[in-house]
């Protein structure tokens, strides 16, 4: 039974190109962190994907930021679909790393130039990132990526007919 589930898992897994396209087009993710008491905390955030890392712009006075400061392990879920046969998503897990000043005030930072342009364009329709002195950047270069696209099951069934 387990091997059948694995085979189906491989059949519905997204290719690297599909993962890149999906993450580039999606806006909202769910971020899971671990609190000091060991309990989970999940919150929604906008993000940017640069093809290698997921970038999160988080309020530094949030429970999420505090959790990640104490335990940087993170799991992020990006998903889509209404009907069962439309469900697709990507789960990325690893360690969140703060980048730049916290909170971010816009000090020059070569590592953030491209991601801030990407994030500002994707989420605000702007050419430059507005800084409010309340947010800072977290980078997740995933150690694990799991993906699924249930639309592939429907496509396989259609081909079998």
XYZ file of N, CA and C in Angstrom:
483
model
N 0.822 -1.196 0.000
C 0.000 0.000 0.000
C 0.866 1.260 0.000
N 1.916 1.250 0.792
C 2.782 2.420 0.844
C 3.445 2.690 -0.505
N 3.856 1.626 -1.196
C 4.516 1.835 -2.487
C 3.562 2.434 -3.511
N 2.269 2.050 -3.446
C 1.285 2.649 -4.348
C 1.130 4.132 -4.094
N 1.139 4.507 -2.797
C 1.037 5.922 -2.444
C 2.259 6.675 -2.953
N 3.430 6.039 -2.846
C 4.639 6.675 -3.341
C 4.581 6.869 -4.850
N 4.124 5.836 -5.564
C 4.040 5.977 -7.019
C 3.113 7.120 -7.384
N 1.946 7.205 -6.718
C 1.030 8.301 -7.005
C 1.688 9.632 -6.670
N 2.443 9.657 -5.562
C 3.134 10.886 -5.171
C 4.085 11.360 -6.252
N 4.824 10.424 -6.853
C 5.744 10.800 -7.938
C 4.982 11.279 -9.167
N 3.824 10.658 -9.415
C 3.026 11.055 -10.585
C 2.483 12.467 -10.460
N 2.171 12.888 -9.238
C 1.554 14.212 -9.078
C 2.558 15.274 -8.632
N 3.814 14.877 -8.451
C 4.845 15.826 -8.064
C 5.076 16.832 -9.197
N 5.301 18.091 -8.850
C 5.620 19.112 -9.846
C 7.092 18.979 -10.251
N 7.387 19.327 -11.498
C 8.773 19.423 -11.941
C 9.386 20.687 -11.333
N 10.696 20.816 -11.399
C 11.355 22.029 -10.897
C 10.814 23.271 -11.599
N 10.608 23.182 -12.902
C 10.079 24.328 -13.658
C 8.657 24.659 -13.214
N 7.849 23.634 -12.941
C 6.482 23.871 -12.468
C 6.476 24.502 -11.085
N 7.374 24.054 -10.212
C 7.493 24.659 -8.878
C 7.876 26.119 -9.013
N 8.881 26.411 -9.841
C 9.310 27.808 -10.045
C 8.173 28.677 -10.547
N 7.447 28.205 -11.547
C 6.340 28.985 -12.111
C 5.231 29.175 -11.085
N 4.906 28.132 -10.337
C 3.860 28.217 -9.322
C 4.231 29.223 -8.243
N 5.450 29.131 -7.719
C 5.880 30.042 -6.655
C 6.040 31.477 -7.159
N 6.455 31.639 -8.401
C 6.586 32.984 -8.958
C 5.234 33.663 -9.103
N 4.189 32.878 -9.371
C 2.871 33.453 -9.592
C 2.020 33.599 -8.352
N 2.292 32.820 -7.312
C 1.488 32.878 -6.088
C 1.907 34.069 -5.236
N 1.005 34.519 -4.400
C 1.303 35.676 -3.563
C 1.342 35.333 -2.075
N 0.420 34.503 -1.612
C 0.279 34.277 -0.175
C 0.751 32.881 0.214
N 1.473 32.816 1.317
C 1.914 31.536 1.865
C 1.487 31.459 3.322
N 1.541 30.240 3.850
C 1.309 30.024 5.271
C 2.636 29.601 5.885
N 3.011 30.290 6.953
C 4.303 30.107 7.591
C 4.093 29.432 8.943
N 4.726 28.281 9.143
C 4.634 27.564 10.416
C 5.955 27.671 11.166
N 5.846 28.092 12.426
C 7.001 28.204 13.306
C 6.700 27.440 14.591
N 7.732 27.295 15.428
C 7.596 26.594 16.698
C 7.824 27.591 17.827
N 6.868 27.654 18.757
C 6.984 28.562 19.891
C 7.881 28.011 20.987
N 8.173 28.849 21.973
C 9.035 28.453 23.093
C 8.465 27.268 23.859
N 7.131 27.143 23.872
C 6.488 26.033 24.572
C 6.399 24.775 23.700
N 6.952 24.831 22.492
C 6.912 23.703 21.571
C 5.680 23.660 20.700
N 4.760 24.588 20.932
C 3.525 24.629 20.161
C 3.723 25.272 18.800
N 2.914 24.850 17.822
C 3.012 25.433 16.475
C 2.318 26.794 16.404
N 2.780 27.603 15.489
C 2.129 28.877 15.164
C 2.126 28.993 13.649
N 0.972 29.258 13.076
C 0.850 29.390 11.623
C 0.273 30.756 11.316
N 0.856 31.434 10.340
C 0.368 32.747 9.927
C 0.565 32.909 8.421
N -0.196 33.809 7.849
C -0.122 34.063 6.404
C 0.777 35.265 6.126
N 1.519 35.177 5.032
C 2.392 36.268 4.596
C 2.450 36.307 3.077
N 2.746 37.476 2.545
C 3.136 37.573 1.151
C 4.608 37.194 1.071
N 5.037 36.765 -0.103
C 6.409 36.301 -0.265
C 6.877 36.594 -1.679
N 8.170 36.390 -1.873
C 8.768 36.417 -3.212
C 9.664 35.190 -3.332
N 9.691 34.598 -4.518
C 10.537 33.450 -4.832
C 11.531 33.889 -5.886
N 12.826 33.699 -5.624
C 13.844 34.127 -6.587
C 14.420 32.961 -7.399
N 13.788 31.788 -7.288
C 14.269 30.619 -8.001
C 15.146 29.725 -7.145
N 15.611 30.249 -6.027
C 16.449 29.498 -5.096
C 15.939 29.591 -3.662
N 15.501 30.788 -3.290
C 15.066 31.044 -1.914
C 13.699 31.699 -1.891
N 12.988 31.457 -0.803
C 11.717 32.111 -0.528
C 12.014 33.259 0.416
N 11.530 34.450 0.073
C 11.785 35.652 0.861
C 10.485 36.104 1.526
N 10.546 36.274 2.835
C 9.394 36.676 3.635
C 9.682 38.036 4.256
N 8.716 38.936 4.171
C 8.849 40.280 4.743
C 7.948 40.319 5.965
N 8.528 40.128 7.133
C 7.786 39.908 8.366
C 7.869 41.092 9.314
N 6.800 41.341 10.029
C 6.822 42.331 11.108
C 7.751 41.795 12.195
N 8.684 42.613 12.646
C 9.673 42.149 13.618
C 9.098 42.040 15.029
N 7.971 42.642 15.283
C 7.351 42.533 16.606
C 6.223 41.505 16.588
N 6.339 40.509 15.722
C 5.308 39.477 15.602
C 5.729 38.221 16.367
N 4.736 37.405 16.653
C 5.011 36.114 17.278
C 5.898 35.262 16.373
N 5.651 35.341 15.052
C 6.439 34.595 14.064
C 7.921 34.960 14.187
N 8.228 36.265 14.224
C 9.612 36.722 14.295
C 10.261 36.251 15.597
N 9.543 36.382 16.702
C 10.060 35.933 17.994
C 10.336 34.439 17.980
N 9.394 33.654 17.454
C 9.591 32.213 17.365
C 10.838 31.879 16.553
N 10.991 32.545 15.408
C 12.124 32.242 14.527
C 13.457 32.711 15.115
N 13.427 33.750 15.901
C 14.653 34.192 16.576
C 15.125 33.111 17.562
N 14.153 32.488 18.257
C 14.480 31.458 19.246
C 14.713 30.084 18.625
N 14.022 29.787 17.527
C 14.135 28.492 16.844
C 13.904 28.759 15.359
N 14.959 28.814 14.553
C 14.826 29.249 13.158
C 14.210 28.231 12.201
N 13.797 27.068 12.710
C 13.161 26.077 11.828
C 11.811 26.612 11.358
N 11.527 26.383 10.075
C 10.327 26.935 9.470
C 9.801 25.979 8.399
N 8.504 25.980 8.254
C 7.869 25.267 7.154
C 6.876 26.227 6.522
N 6.896 26.296 5.211
C 6.044 27.239 4.490
C 5.231 26.468 3.458
N 3.941 26.765 3.412
C 3.041 26.117 2.468
C 2.445 27.159 1.535
N 2.523 26.884 0.239
C 1.863 27.684 -0.793
C 0.955 26.710 -1.530
N -0.341 26.994 -1.557
C -1.253 26.065 -2.221
C -2.344 26.813 -2.961
N -3.084 26.045 -3.787
C -4.088 26.639 -4.660
C -5.079 25.544 -5.044
N -6.262 25.964 -5.460
C -7.256 25.033 -5.976
C -8.501 25.024 -5.126
N -9.640 24.844 -5.780
C -10.918 24.774 -5.082
C -11.435 23.338 -5.044
N -11.567 22.718 -6.200
C -12.005 21.332 -6.265
C -10.857 20.388 -5.976
N -11.176 19.177 -5.508
C -10.148 18.193 -5.176
C -9.187 17.963 -6.333
N -9.723 17.871 -7.538
C -8.876 17.591 -8.704
C -8.121 18.823 -9.204
N -8.233 19.945 -8.487
C -7.508 21.166 -8.827
C -6.415 21.500 -7.811
N -6.362 20.744 -6.704
C -5.431 21.074 -5.625
C -3.982 20.919 -6.080
N -3.175 21.900 -5.711
C -1.741 21.839 -5.971
C -1.041 22.692 -4.934
N 0.196 22.371 -4.668
C 0.913 23.136 -3.665
C 2.365 22.737 -3.556
N 3.062 23.545 -2.765
C 4.475 23.324 -2.495
C 4.711 23.601 -1.015
N 5.385 22.664 -0.337
C 5.811 22.867 1.040
C 7.328 22.963 1.040
N 7.837 24.052 1.621
C 9.275 24.283 1.705
C 9.649 24.329 3.183
N 10.692 23.605 3.560
C 11.109 23.557 4.963
C 12.604 23.787 5.066
N 12.992 24.341 6.198
C 14.402 24.591 6.453
C 14.586 25.560 7.585
N 15.564 26.434 7.431
C 15.927 27.402 8.464
C 15.768 28.809 7.896
N 15.057 29.655 8.651
C 14.881 31.052 8.244
C 16.093 31.871 8.718
N 16.631 32.672 7.809
C 17.800 33.496 8.111
C 17.424 34.961 7.917
N 17.568 35.803 8.959
C 17.322 37.242 8.774
C 18.383 37.838 7.844
N 17.943 38.749 6.974
C 18.867 39.411 6.049
C 18.615 40.908 6.120
N 19.669 41.680 6.288
C 19.530 43.135 6.372
C 19.207 43.575 7.779
N 19.002 44.873 7.937
C 18.720 45.407 9.261
C 17.292 45.044 9.688
N 17.095 44.967 10.998
C 15.772 44.620 11.522
C 15.415 45.620 12.625
N 14.419 46.445 12.383
C 13.571 46.492 11.196
C 14.282 47.141 10.014
N 13.761 46.850 8.828
C 14.341 47.350 7.573
C 13.930 48.797 7.373
N 14.920 49.662 7.202
C 14.675 51.083 6.950
C 15.119 51.509 5.565
N 15.695 50.558 4.798
C 16.111 50.875 3.440
C 17.590 51.146 3.287
N 18.392 50.814 4.314
C 19.843 50.955 4.173
C 20.304 50.162 2.956
N 21.260 50.668 2.186
C 21.740 49.925 1.021
C 22.195 48.513 1.403
N 21.735 47.542 0.612
C 22.095 46.150 0.862
C 22.034 45.414 -0.473
N 23.193 45.087 -1.012
C 23.271 44.439 -2.326
C 22.485 43.134 -2.373
N 22.460 42.389 -1.272
C 21.753 41.104 -1.244
C 20.236 41.287 -1.376
N 19.733 42.455 -0.993
C 18.288 42.687 -1.010
C 17.793 43.457 -2.233
N 18.684 44.007 -3.052
C 18.256 44.825 -4.192
C 17.273 44.098 -5.103
N 17.651 42.936 -5.579
C 16.813 42.207 -6.540
C 15.518 41.719 -5.901
N 15.610 41.180 -4.681
C 14.400 40.649 -4.040
C 13.420 41.771 -3.700
N 13.911 42.926 -3.319
C 13.001 44.036 -3.016
C 12.301 44.547 -4.271
N 13.003 44.579 -5.396
C 12.349 44.955 -6.655
C 11.286 43.915 -7.022
N 11.644 42.642 -6.885
C 10.714 41.555 -7.189
C 9.478 41.628 -6.288
N 9.668 41.754 -4.995
C 8.572 41.797 -4.033
C 7.689 43.029 -4.253
N 8.311 44.182 -4.443
C 7.550 45.426 -4.639
C 6.703 45.355 -5.902
N 7.263 44.815 -6.982
C 6.506 44.695 -8.224
C 5.372 43.703 -8.109
N 5.654 42.551 -7.529
C 4.664 41.481 -7.414
C 3.516 41.851 -6.487
N 3.830 42.429 -5.347
C 2.816 42.633 -4.316
C 2.255 44.045 -4.233
N 2.997 45.039 -4.695
C 2.525 46.416 -4.595
C 2.400 47.116 -5.945
N 2.884 46.481 -7.010
C 2.876 47.131 -8.308
C 3.811 48.325 -8.366
N 4.880 48.294 -7.576
C 5.837 49.396 -7.506
C 7.204 48.960 -8.017
N 8.038 49.938 -8.376
C 9.396 49.653 -8.823
C 10.374 49.540 -7.663
N 10.034 50.151 -6.521
C 10.926 50.152 -5.365
C 10.134 49.759 -4.118
N 10.829 49.187 -3.183
C 10.222 48.693 -1.954
C 9.950 49.838 -0.990
N 8.709 49.954 -0.524
C 8.432 50.936 0.537
C 8.866 50.341 1.883
N 9.569 51.106 2.688
C 10.030 50.623 3.999
C 9.280 51.377 5.084
N 8.735 50.633 6.037
C 7.945 51.264 7.090
C 8.609 51.188 8.457
N 9.800 50.602 8.532
C 10.500 50.517 9.806
C 9.877 49.529 10.777
N 8.988 48.649 10.278
C 8.351 47.636 11.141
C 8.644 46.220 10.664
N 9.062 46.094 9.421
C 9.283 44.776 8.815
C 10.776 44.525 8.607
N 11.108 43.236 8.418
C 12.471 42.859 8.052
C 12.395 41.581 7.215
N 13.490 41.270 6.545
C 13.533 40.136 5.623
C 14.004 38.857 6.290
N 13.344 37.778 5.898
C 13.760 36.423 6.239
C 13.947 35.666 4.939
N 15.051 34.927 4.844
C 15.317 34.107 3.662
C 15.238 32.636 4.054
N 14.453 31.897 3.288
C 14.395 30.444 3.447
C 14.954 29.824 2.177
N 16.142 29.252 2.281
C 16.682 28.433 1.198
C 16.343 27.006 1.607
N 15.323 26.423 0.976
C 14.757 25.186 1.502
C 15.724 24.000 1.511
N 15.648 23.255 2.611
C 16.354 21.984 2.719
C 15.478 20.866 2.164
N 14.178 21.093 2.164
C 13.216 20.111 1.673
C 12.119 20.831 0.898
N 11.768 20.285 -0.255
C 10.662 20.795 -1.063
C 9.784 19.612 -1.445
N 8.514 19.704 -1.091
C 7.539 18.683 -1.448
C 6.447 19.373 -2.255
N 6.069 18.785 -3.382
C 5.048 19.412 -4.222
C 4.026 18.386 -4.667
N 2.856 18.880 -5.045
C 1.804 18.028 -5.585
C 0.926 18.852 -6.500
N 0.369 18.199 -7.485
C -0.555 18.832 -8.423
C -1.586 17.777 -8.817
N -2.733 17.809 -8.150
C -3.777 16.812 -8.383
C -4.354 16.902 -9.790
N -4.112 18.021 -10.478
C -4.584 18.132 -11.859
C -3.919 17.071 -12.734
N -2.738 16.601 -12.333
C -2.039 15.564 -13.095
C -2.761 14.230 -13.013
N -3.477 13.971 -11.914
C -4.259 12.731 -11.815
C -5.391 12.759 -12.824
N -6.054 13.907 -12.930
C -7.151 14.039 -13.902
C -6.627 13.902 -15.316
N -5.455 14.498 -15.604
C -4.856 14.383 -16.932
C -4.522 12.938 -17.253
N -3.998 12.183 -16.276
C -3.664 10.772 -16.495
C -4.920 9.950 -16.746
N -5.984 10.256 -16.028
C -7.242 9.535 -16.218
C -7.816 9.828 -17.611
N -7.712 11.096 -18.050
C -8.204 11.457 -19.380
C -7.407 10.729 -20.459
N -6.090 10.587 -20.300
C -5.260 9.892 -21.273
C -5.573 8.399 -21.296
N -5.986 7.853 -20.154
C -6.275 6.412 -20.066
C -7.596 6.060 -20.749
N -8.449 7.036 -20.953
C -9.774 6.765 -21.576
C -9.657 6.508 -23.047
